PDB file of C-alpha atoms and ligand atoms in Angstrom:
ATOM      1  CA  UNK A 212      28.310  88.035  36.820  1.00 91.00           C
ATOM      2  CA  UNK A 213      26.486  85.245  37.256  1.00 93.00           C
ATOM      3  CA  UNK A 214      24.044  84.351  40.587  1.00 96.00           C
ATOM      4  CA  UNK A 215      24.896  80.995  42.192  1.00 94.00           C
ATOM      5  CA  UNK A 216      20.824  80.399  41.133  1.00 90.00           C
ATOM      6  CA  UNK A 217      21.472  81.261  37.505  1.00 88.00           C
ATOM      7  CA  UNK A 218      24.711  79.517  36.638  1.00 89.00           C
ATOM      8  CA  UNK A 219      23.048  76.177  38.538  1.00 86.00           C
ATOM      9  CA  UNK A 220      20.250  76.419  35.616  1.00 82.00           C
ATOM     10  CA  UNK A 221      23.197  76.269  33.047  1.00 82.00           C
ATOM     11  CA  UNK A 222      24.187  72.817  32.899  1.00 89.00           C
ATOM     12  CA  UNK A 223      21.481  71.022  33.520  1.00 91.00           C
ATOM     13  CA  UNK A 224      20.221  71.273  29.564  1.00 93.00           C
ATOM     14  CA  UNK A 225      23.801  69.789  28.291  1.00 93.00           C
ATOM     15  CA  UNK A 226      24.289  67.497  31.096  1.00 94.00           C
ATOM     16  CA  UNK A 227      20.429  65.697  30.205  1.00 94.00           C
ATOM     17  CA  UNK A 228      21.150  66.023  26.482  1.00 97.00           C
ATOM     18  CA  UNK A 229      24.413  64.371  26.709  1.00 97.00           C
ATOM     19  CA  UNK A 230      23.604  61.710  28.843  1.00 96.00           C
ATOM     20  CA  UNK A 231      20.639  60.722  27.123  1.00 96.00           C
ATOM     21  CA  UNK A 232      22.445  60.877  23.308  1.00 98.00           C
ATOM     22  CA  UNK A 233      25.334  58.710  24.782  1.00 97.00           C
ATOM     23  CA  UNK A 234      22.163  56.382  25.824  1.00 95.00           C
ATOM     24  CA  UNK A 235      21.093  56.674  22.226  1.00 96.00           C
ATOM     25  CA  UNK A 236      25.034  55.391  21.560  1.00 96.00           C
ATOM     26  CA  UNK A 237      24.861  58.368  18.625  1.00 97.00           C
ATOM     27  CA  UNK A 238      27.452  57.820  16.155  1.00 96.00           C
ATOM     28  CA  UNK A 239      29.173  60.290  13.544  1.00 98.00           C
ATOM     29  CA  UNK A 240      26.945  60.088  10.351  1.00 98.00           C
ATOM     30  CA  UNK A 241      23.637  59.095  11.532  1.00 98.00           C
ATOM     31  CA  UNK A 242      20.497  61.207  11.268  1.00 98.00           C
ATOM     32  CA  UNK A 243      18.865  62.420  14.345  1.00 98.00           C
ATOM     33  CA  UNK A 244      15.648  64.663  14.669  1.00 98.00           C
ATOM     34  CA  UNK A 245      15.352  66.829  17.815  1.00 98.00           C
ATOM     35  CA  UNK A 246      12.011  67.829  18.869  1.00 98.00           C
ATOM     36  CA  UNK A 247      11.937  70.396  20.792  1.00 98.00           C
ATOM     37  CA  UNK A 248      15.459  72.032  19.352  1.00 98.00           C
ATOM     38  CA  UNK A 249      14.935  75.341  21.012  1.00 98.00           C
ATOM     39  CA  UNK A 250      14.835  74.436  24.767  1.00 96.00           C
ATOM     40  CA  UNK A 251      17.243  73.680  27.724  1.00 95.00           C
ATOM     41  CA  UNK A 252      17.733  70.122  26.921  1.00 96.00           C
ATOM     42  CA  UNK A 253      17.068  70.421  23.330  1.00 98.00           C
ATOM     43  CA  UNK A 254      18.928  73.725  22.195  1.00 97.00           C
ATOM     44  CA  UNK A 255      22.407  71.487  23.536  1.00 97.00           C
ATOM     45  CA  UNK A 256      21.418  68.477  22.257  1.00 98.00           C
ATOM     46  CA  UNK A 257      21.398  69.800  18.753  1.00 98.00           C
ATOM     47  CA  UNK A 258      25.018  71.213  19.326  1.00 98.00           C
ATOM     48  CA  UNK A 259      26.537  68.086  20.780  1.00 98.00           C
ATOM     49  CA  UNK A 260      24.694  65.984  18.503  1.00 98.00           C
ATOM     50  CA  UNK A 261      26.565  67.988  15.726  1.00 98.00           C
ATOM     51  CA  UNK A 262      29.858  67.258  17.844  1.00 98.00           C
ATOM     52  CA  UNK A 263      29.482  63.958  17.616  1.00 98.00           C
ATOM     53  CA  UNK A 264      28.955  64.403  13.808  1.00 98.00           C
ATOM     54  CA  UNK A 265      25.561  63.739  13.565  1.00 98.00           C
ATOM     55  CA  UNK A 266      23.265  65.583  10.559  1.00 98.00           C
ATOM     56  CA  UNK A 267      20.551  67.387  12.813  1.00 98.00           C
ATOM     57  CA  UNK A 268      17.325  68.252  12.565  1.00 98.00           C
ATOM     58  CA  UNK A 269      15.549  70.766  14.635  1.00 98.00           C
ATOM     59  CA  UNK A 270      11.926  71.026  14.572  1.00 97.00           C
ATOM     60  CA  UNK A 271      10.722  74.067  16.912  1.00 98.00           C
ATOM     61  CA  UNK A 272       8.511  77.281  16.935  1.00 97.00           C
ATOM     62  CA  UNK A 273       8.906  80.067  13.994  1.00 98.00           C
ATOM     63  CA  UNK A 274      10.416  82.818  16.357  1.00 98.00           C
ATOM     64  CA  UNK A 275      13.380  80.450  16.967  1.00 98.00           C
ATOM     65  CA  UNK A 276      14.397  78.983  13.638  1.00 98.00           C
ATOM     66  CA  UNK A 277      17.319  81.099  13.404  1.00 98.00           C
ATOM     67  CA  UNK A 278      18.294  80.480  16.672  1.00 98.00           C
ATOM     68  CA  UNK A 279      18.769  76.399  16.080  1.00 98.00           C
ATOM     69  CA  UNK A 280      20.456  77.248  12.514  1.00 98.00           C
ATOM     70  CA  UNK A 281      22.785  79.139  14.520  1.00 98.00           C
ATOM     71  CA  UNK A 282      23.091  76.142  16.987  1.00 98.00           C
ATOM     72  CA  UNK A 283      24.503  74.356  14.319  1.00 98.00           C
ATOM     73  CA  UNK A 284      20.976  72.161  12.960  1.00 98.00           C
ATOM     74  CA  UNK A 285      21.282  71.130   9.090  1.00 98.00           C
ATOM     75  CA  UNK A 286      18.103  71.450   9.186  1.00 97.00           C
ATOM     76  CA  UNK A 287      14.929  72.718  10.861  1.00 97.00           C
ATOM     77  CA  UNK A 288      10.971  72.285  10.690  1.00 96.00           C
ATOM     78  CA  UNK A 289       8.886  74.529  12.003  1.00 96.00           C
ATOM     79  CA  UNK A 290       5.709  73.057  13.965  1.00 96.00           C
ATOM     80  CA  UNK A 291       3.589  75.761  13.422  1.00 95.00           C
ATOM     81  CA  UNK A 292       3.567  75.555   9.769  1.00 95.00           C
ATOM     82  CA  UNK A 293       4.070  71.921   8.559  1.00 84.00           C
ATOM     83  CA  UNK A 294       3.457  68.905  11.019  1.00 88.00           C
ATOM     84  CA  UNK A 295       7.396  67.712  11.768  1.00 91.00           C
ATOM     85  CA  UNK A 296       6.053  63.748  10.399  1.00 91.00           C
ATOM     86  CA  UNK A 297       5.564  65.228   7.090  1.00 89.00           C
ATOM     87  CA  UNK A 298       8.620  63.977   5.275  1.00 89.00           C
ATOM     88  CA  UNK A 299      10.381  61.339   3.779  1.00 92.00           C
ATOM     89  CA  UNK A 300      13.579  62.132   6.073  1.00 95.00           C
ATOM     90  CA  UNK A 301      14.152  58.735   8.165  1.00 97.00           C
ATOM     91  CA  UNK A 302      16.160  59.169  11.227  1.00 98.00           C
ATOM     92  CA  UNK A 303      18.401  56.885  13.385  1.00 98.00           C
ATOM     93  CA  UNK A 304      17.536  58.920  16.865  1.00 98.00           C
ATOM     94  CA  UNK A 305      14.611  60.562  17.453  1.00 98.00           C
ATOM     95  CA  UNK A 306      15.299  63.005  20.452  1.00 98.00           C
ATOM     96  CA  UNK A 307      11.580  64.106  22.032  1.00 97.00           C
ATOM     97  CA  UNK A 308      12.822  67.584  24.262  1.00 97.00           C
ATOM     98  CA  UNK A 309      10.062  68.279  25.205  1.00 95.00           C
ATOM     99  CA  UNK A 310       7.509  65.574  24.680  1.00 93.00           C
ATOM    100  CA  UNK A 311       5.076  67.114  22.752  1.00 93.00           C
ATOM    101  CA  UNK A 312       5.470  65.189  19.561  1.00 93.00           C
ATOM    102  CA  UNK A 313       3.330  61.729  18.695  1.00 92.00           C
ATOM    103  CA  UNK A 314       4.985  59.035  19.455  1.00 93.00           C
ATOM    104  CA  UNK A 315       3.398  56.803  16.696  1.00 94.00           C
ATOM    105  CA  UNK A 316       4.447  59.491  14.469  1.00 95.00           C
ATOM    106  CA  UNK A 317       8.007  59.695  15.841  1.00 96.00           C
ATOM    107  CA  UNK A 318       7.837  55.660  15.483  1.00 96.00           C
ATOM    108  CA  UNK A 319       7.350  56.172  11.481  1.00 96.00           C
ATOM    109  CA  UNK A 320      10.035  58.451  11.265  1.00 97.00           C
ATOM    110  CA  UNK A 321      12.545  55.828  12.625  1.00 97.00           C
ATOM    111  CA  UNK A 322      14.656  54.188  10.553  1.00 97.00           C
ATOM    112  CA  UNK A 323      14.659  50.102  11.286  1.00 95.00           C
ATOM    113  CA  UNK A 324      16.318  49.920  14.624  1.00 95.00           C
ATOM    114  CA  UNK A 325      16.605  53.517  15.252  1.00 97.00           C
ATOM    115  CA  UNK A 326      16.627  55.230  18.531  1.00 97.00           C
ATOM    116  CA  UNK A 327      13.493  56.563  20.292  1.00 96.00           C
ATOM    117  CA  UNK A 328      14.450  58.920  23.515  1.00 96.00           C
ATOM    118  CA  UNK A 329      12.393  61.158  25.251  1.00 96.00           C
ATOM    119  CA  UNK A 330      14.220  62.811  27.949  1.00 95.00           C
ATOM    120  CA  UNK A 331      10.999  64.126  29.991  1.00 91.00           C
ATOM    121  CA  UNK A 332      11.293  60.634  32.009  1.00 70.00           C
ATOM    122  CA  UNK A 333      13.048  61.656  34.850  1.00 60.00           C
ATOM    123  CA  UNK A 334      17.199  60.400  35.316  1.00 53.00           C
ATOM    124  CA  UNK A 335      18.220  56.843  37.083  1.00 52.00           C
TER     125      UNK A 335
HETATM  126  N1  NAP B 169      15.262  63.478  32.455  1.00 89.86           N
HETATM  127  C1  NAP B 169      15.865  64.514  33.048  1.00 89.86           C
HETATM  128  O1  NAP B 169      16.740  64.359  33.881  1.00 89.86           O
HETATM  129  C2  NAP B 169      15.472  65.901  32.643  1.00 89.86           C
HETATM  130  C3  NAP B 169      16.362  66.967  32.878  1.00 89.86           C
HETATM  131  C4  NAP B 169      15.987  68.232  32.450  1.00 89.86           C
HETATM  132  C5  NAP B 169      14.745  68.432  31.865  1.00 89.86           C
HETATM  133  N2  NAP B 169      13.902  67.379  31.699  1.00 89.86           N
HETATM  134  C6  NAP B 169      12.598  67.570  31.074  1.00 89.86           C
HETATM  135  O2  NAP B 169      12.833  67.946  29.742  1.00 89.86           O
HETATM  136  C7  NAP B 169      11.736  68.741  29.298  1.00 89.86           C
HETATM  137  C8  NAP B 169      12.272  69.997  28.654  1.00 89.86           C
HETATM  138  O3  NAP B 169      12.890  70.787  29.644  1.00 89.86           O
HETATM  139  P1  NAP B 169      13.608  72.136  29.212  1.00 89.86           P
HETATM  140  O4  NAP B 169      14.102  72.773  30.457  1.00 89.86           O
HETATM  141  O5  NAP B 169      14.571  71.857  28.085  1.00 89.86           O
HETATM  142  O6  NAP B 169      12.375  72.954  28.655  1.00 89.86           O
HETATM  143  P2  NAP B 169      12.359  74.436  28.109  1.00 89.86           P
HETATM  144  O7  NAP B 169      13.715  75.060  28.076  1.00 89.86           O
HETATM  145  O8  NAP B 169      11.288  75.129  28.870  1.00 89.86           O
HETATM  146  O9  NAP B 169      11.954  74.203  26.588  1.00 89.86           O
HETATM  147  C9  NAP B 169      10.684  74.215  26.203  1.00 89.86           C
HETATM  148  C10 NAP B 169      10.681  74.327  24.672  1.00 89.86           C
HETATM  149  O10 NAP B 169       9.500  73.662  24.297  1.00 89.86           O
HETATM  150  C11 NAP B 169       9.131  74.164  23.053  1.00 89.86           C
HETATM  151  N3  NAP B 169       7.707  73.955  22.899  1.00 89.86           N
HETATM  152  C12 NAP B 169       6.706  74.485  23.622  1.00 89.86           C
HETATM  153  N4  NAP B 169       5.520  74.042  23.170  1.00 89.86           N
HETATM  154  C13 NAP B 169       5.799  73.203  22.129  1.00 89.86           C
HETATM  155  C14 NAP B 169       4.999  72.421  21.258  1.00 89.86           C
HETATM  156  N5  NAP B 169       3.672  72.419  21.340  1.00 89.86           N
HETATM  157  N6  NAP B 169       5.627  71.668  20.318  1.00 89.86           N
HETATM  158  C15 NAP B 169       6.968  71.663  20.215  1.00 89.86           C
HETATM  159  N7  NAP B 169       7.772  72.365  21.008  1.00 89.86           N
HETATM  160  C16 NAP B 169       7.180  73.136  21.965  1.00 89.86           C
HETATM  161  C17 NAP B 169       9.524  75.646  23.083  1.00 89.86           C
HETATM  162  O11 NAP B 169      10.121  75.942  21.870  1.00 89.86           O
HETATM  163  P3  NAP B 169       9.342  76.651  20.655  1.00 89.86           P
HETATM  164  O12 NAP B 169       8.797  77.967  21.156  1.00 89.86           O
HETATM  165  O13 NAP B 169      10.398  76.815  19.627  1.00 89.86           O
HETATM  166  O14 NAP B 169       8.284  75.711  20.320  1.00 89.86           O
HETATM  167  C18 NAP B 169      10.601  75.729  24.190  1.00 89.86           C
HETATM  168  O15 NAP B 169      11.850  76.145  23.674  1.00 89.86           O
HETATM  169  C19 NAP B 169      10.847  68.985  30.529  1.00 89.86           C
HETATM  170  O16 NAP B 169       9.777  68.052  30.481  1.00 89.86           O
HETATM  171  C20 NAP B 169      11.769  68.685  31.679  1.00 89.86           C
HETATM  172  O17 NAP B 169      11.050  68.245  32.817  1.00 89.86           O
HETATM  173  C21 NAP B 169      14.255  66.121  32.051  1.00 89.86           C
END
């Protein structure tokens, strides 16, 4: 029932969050912090994140916490009440959606030799 138009706007979220977590070379175990977990590129990358086995963390808007539990996040933080760097989580990818986050602050969530990626820098 789709229009050529809408089902065009479909993969364009999982295709950017998969290419840019295979960049991150995410691995089954590690820790990785979306920012931005509600959007295109950010509501897939939690799910294929969690395919690959990762432990997820979402951090996005109060209105759509349930929706990235229900994407599968172990986790979420919403922005609007707690700042996302206040924690003593450490991740192995840090996956900025929507670019909105601080990077310095991203940089102290990092474990050592973690994975910064911000997808809003446009594809090779
Ligand atoms: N590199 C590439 O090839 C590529 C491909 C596609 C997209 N992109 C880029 O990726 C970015 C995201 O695109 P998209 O289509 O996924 O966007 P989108 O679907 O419009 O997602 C935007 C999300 O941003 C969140 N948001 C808004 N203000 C926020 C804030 N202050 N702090 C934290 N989160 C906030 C909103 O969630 P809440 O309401 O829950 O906060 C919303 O779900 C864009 O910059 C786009 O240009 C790049």
């Amino acid at each position: 029932n789709l229009s050529y138009g809408e089902a065009a706007a479909i993969p364009i979220g999982a295709r950017t969050a998969l290419f840019f977590l295979r960049k991150a070379d995410i691995k089954s175990g590690q820790s990785v912090l979306v920012y931005g977990a509600s959007g295109s590129v950010g509501s897939y990358a939690v799910q294929i994140a969690k395919y690959f086995g990762a432990k997820v963390t979402g951090v996005c808007s109060t209105t759509n916490l349930e929706l990235v539990k229900s994407l599968g996040a172990d986790n979420v933080i919403d922005y609007t009440v707690k700042g996302f760097s206040r924690t003593d989580e450490r991740y192995d990818v840090i996956f900025e959606a929507v670019n909105k986050s601080s990077f310095s602050a991203c940089m102290k969530l990092l474990k050592r030799n973690g994975t910064y990626i911000n997808v809003t820098e446009p594809l090779p």
